Short mmCIF file of C-alpha atoms in Angstrom, two decimals:
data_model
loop_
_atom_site.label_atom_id
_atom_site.label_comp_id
_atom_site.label_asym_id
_atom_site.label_seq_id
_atom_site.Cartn_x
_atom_site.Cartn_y
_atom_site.Cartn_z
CA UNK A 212 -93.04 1.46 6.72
CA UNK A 213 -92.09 -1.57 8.43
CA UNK A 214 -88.21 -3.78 8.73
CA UNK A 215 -89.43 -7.47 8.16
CA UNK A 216 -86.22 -9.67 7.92
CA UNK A 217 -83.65 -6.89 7.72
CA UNK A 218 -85.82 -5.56 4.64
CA UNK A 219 -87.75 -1.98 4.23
CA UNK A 220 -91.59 -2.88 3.98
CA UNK A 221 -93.73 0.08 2.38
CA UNK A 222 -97.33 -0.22 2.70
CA UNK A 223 -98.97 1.19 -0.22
CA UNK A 224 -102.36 0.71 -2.58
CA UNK A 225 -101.77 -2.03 -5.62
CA UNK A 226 -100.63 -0.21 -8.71
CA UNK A 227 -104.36 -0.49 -10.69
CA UNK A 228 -106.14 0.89 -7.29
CA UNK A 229 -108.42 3.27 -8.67
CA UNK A 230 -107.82 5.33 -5.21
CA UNK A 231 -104.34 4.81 -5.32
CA UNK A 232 -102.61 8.76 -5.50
CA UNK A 233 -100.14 9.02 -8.73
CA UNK A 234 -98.73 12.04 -8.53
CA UNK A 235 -97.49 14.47 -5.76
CA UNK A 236 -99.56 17.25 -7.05
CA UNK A 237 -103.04 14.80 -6.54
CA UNK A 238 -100.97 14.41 -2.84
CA UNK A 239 -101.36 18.02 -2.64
CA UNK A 240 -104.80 18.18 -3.26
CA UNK A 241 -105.34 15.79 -0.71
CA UNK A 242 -103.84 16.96 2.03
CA UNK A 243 -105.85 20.63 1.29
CA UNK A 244 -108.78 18.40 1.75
CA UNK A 245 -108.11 16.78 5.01
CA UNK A 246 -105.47 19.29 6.65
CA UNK A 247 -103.08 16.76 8.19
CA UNK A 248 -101.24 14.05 6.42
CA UNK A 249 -97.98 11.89 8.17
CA UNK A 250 -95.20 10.43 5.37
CA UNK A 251 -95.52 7.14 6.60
CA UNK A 252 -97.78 4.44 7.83
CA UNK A 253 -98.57 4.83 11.89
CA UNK A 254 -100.68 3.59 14.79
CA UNK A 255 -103.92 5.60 13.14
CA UNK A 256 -104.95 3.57 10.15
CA UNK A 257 -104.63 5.11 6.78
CA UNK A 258 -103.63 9.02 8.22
CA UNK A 259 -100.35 8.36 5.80
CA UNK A 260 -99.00 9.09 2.21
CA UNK A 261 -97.64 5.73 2.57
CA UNK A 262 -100.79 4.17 2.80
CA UNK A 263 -102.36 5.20 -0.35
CA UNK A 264 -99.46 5.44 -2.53
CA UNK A 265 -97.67 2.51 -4.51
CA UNK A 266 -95.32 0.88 -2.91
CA UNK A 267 -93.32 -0.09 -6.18
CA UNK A 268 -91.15 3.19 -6.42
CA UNK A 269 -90.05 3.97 -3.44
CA UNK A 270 -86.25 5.39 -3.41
CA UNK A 271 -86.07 4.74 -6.82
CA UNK A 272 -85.21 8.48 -7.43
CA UNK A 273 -87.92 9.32 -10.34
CA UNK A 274 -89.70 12.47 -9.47
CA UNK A 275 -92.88 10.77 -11.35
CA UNK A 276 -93.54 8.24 -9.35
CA UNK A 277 -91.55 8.50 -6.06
CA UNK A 278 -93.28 9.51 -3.16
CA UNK A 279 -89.73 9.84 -1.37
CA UNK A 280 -89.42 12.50 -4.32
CA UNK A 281 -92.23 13.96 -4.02
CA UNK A 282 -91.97 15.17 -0.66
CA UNK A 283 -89.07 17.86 -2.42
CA UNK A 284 -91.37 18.26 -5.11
CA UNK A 285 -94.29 19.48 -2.09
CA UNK A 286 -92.15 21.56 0.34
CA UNK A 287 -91.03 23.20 -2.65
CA UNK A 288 -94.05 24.36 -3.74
CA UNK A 289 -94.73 26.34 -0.90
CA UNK A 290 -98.35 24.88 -1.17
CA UNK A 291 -98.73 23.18 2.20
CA UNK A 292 -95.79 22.84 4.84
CA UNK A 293 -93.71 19.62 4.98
CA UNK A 294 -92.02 18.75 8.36
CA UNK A 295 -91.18 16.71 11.20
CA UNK A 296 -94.70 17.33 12.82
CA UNK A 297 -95.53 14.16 13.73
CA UNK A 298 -94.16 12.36 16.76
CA UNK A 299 -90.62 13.95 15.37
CA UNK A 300 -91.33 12.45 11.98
CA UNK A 301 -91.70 13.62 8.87
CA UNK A 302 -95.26 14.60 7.55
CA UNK A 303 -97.35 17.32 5.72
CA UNK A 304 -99.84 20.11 7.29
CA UNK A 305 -102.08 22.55 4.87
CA UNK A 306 -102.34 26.36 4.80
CA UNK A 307 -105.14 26.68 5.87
CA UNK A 308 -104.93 24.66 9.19
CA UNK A 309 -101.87 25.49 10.15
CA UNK A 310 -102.53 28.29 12.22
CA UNK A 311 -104.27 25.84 14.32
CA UNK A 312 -101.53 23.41 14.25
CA UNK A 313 -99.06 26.28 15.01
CA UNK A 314 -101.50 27.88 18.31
CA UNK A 315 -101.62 24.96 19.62
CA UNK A 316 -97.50 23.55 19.85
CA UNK A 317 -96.55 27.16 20.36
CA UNK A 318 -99.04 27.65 23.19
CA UNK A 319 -99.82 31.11 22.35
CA UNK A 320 -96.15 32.52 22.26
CA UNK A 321 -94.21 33.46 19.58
CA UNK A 322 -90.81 32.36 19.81
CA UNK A 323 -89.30 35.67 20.98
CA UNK A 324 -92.12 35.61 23.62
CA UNK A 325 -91.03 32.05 24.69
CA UNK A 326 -87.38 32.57 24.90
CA UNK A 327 -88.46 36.27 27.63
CA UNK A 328 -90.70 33.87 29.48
CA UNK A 329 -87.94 31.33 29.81
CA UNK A 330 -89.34 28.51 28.13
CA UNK A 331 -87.10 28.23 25.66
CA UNK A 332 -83.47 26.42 25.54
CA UNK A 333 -80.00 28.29 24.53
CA UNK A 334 -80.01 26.44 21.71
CA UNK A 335 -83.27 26.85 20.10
CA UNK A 336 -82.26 30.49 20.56
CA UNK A 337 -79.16 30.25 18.83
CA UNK A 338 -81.30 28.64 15.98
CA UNK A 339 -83.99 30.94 15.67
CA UNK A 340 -82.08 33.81 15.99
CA UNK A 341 -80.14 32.76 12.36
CA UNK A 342 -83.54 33.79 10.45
CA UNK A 343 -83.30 37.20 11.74
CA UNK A 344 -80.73 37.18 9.57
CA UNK A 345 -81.49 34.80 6.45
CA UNK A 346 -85.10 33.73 5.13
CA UNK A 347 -83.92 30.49 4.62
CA UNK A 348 -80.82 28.36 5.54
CA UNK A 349 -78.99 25.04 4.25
CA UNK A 350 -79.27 22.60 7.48
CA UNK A 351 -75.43 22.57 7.33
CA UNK A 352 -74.90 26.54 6.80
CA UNK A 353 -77.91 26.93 10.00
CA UNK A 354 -75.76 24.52 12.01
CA UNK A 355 -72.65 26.25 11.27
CA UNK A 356 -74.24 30.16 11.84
CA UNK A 357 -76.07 28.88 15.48
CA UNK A 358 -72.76 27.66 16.70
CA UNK A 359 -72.95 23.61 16.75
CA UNK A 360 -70.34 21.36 15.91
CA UNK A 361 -67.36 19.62 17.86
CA UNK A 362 -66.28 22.76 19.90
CA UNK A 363 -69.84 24.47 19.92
CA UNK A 364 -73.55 23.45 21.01
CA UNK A 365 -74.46 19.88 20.74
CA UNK A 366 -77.66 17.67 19.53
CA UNK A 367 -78.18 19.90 16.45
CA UNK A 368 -80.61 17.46 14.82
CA UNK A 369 -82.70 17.62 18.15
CA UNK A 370 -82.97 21.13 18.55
CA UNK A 371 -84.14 21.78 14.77
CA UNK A 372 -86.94 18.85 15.54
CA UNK A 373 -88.16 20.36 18.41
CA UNK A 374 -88.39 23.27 17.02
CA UNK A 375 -90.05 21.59 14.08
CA UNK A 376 -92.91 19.99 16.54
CA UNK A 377 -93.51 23.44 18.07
CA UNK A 378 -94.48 24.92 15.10
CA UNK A 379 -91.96 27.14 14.47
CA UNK A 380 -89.71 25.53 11.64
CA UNK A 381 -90.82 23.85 8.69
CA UNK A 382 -88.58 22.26 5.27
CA UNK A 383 -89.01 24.94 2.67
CA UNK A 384 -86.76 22.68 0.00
CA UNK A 385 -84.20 20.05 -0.48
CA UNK A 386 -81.10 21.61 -2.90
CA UNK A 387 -77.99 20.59 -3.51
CA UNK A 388 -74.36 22.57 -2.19
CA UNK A 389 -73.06 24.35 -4.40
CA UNK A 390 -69.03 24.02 -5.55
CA UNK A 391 -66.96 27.50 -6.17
CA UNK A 392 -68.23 27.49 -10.27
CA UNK A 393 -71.70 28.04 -8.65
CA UNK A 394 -72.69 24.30 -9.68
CA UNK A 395 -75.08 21.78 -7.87
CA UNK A 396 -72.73 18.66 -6.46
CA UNK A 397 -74.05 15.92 -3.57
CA UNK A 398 -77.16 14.96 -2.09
CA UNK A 399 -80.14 17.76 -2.15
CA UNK A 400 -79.97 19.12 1.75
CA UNK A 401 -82.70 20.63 3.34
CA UNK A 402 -83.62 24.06 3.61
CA UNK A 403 -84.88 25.07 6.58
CA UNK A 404 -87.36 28.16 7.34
CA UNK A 405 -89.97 29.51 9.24
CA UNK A 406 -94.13 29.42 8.43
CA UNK A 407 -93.94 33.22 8.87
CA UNK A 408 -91.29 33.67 6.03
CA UNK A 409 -93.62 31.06 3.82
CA UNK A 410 -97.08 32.31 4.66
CA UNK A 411 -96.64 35.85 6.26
CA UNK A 412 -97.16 36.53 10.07
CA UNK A 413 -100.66 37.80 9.53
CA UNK A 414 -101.82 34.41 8.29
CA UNK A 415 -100.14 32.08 10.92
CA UNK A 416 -101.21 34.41 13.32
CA UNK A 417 -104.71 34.16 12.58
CA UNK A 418 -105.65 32.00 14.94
CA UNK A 419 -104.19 33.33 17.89
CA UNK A 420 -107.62 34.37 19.53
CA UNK A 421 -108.37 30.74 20.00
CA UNK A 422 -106.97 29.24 22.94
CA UNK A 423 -104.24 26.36 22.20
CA UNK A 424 -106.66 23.90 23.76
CA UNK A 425 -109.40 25.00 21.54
CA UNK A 426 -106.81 24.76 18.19
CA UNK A 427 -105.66 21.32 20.06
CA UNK A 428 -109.19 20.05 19.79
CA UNK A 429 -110.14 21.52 16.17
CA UNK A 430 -106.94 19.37 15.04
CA UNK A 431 -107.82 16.12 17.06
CA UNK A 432 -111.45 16.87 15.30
CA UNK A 433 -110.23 17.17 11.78
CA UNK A 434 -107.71 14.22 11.84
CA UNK A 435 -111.36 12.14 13.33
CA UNK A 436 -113.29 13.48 10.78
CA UNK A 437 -111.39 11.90 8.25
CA UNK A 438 -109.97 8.98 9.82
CA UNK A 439 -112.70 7.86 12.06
CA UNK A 440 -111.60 4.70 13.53
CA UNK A 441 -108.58 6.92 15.57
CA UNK A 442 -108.66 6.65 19.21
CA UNK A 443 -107.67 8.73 21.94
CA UNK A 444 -105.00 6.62 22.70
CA UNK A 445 -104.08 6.61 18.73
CA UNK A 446 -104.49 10.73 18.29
CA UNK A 447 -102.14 10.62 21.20
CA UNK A 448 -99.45 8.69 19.92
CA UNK A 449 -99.06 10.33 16.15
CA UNK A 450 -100.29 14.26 17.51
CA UNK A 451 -98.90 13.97 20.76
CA UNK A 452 -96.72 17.17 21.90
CA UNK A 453 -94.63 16.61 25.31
CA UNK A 454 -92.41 20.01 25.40
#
């Protein structure tokens, strides 16, 4: 995704590409296969659903041809997690890798064993501490419950990123509020919660007896496997975690 002249540019496969993906259950499949996928186009060549979706539907709000759409479509599947993963943007990571994804950003602590060792911020507590109480949160009800706002904690947005990147929230839906009658109204919001409510603690556990540098490398591996023309340099700047 590019702005040329003031204009969103999408980057995406002609319509009659045979390889082209057409539906966000094929996207699905895909990303099973290769583990890691970002939303958009990036400095690794290809490692994007942009890339190998049409470009013709974008935003236009049908849930058959949308990849915008489909990305409500995936996280509420519960089939692989969708996130901001990915240099604090938005992208998609399977079951089955991420445990590896999650040893790695969380360095071998789980949050409560972050927040004794001092390594993580008031904030993020606040946050975390929410899904003690709820499986799963509106973005707005989360903000509201972990005290941010104009006389509370500031740089909500941040906070839920970082704690995004470390592995330790992921998007479990998009849904809209709803009014006092019980009915839908507005824009869908997200719906926040963490792998362990999605996937169990035993399974995003599982890789725990790896070191994080070992799960680091598996990723870097996996993503090179599949797109081999990424660099250093490149892995860096899409997978890159600075804490």
């Amino acid at each position: 995704m590019a702005v040329e002249n003031g204009e969103w540019i999408m980057r995406g496969l002609p319509w009659d590409d045979p390889y082209r993906i057409r539906s966000w259950q094929e996207l699905i499949a895909w990303i099973d296969e290769i583990g890691f996928l970002p939303l958009f186009k990036n400095e690794i060549g290809g490692f994007s659903a942009e890339e190998h979706t049409s470009d013709l539907y974008w935003w236009s709000g049908d849930p058959e041809q949308d990849p915008w759409e489909w990305r409500q479509l995936i996280a509420r599947s519960g089939q692989v997690a969708y996130g901001k993963f990915f240099g604090k943007k938005a992208g998609f990571i399977s079951k089955a890798w991420f445990p590896h994804f999650a040893n790695w950003r969380r360095d071998g602590y789980d949050f409560d064993s972050r927040w004794d060792e001092g390594l993580a911020s008031m904030r993020q507590k606040r946050v975390m501490d929410q899904f003690g109480v709820k499986g799963e949160l509106y973005s707005f009800e989360l903000k509201r419950m972990a005290g941010f706002g104009k006389e509370g904690e500031k740089n909500f947005e941040g906070t839920i990123t970082d704690l995004q990147m470390g592995g330790y929230l992921l998007i479990r839906d998009f849904r809209q509020r709803l009014n006092k009658r019980g009915q839908p109204y507005g824009w869908p919001i997200s719906i926040y919660t963490t792998p362990e409510t999605l996937w169990g603690y035993q399974h995003i556990s599982s890789a725990y007896s790896a070191e994080p540098t070992q799960s680091k490398e598996l990723v870097y591996q996996q993503v090179c496997r599949n797109f081999p023309a990424a660099t250093e340099a490149t892995l860096q700047a899409v997978l890159g975690w600075d804490r």
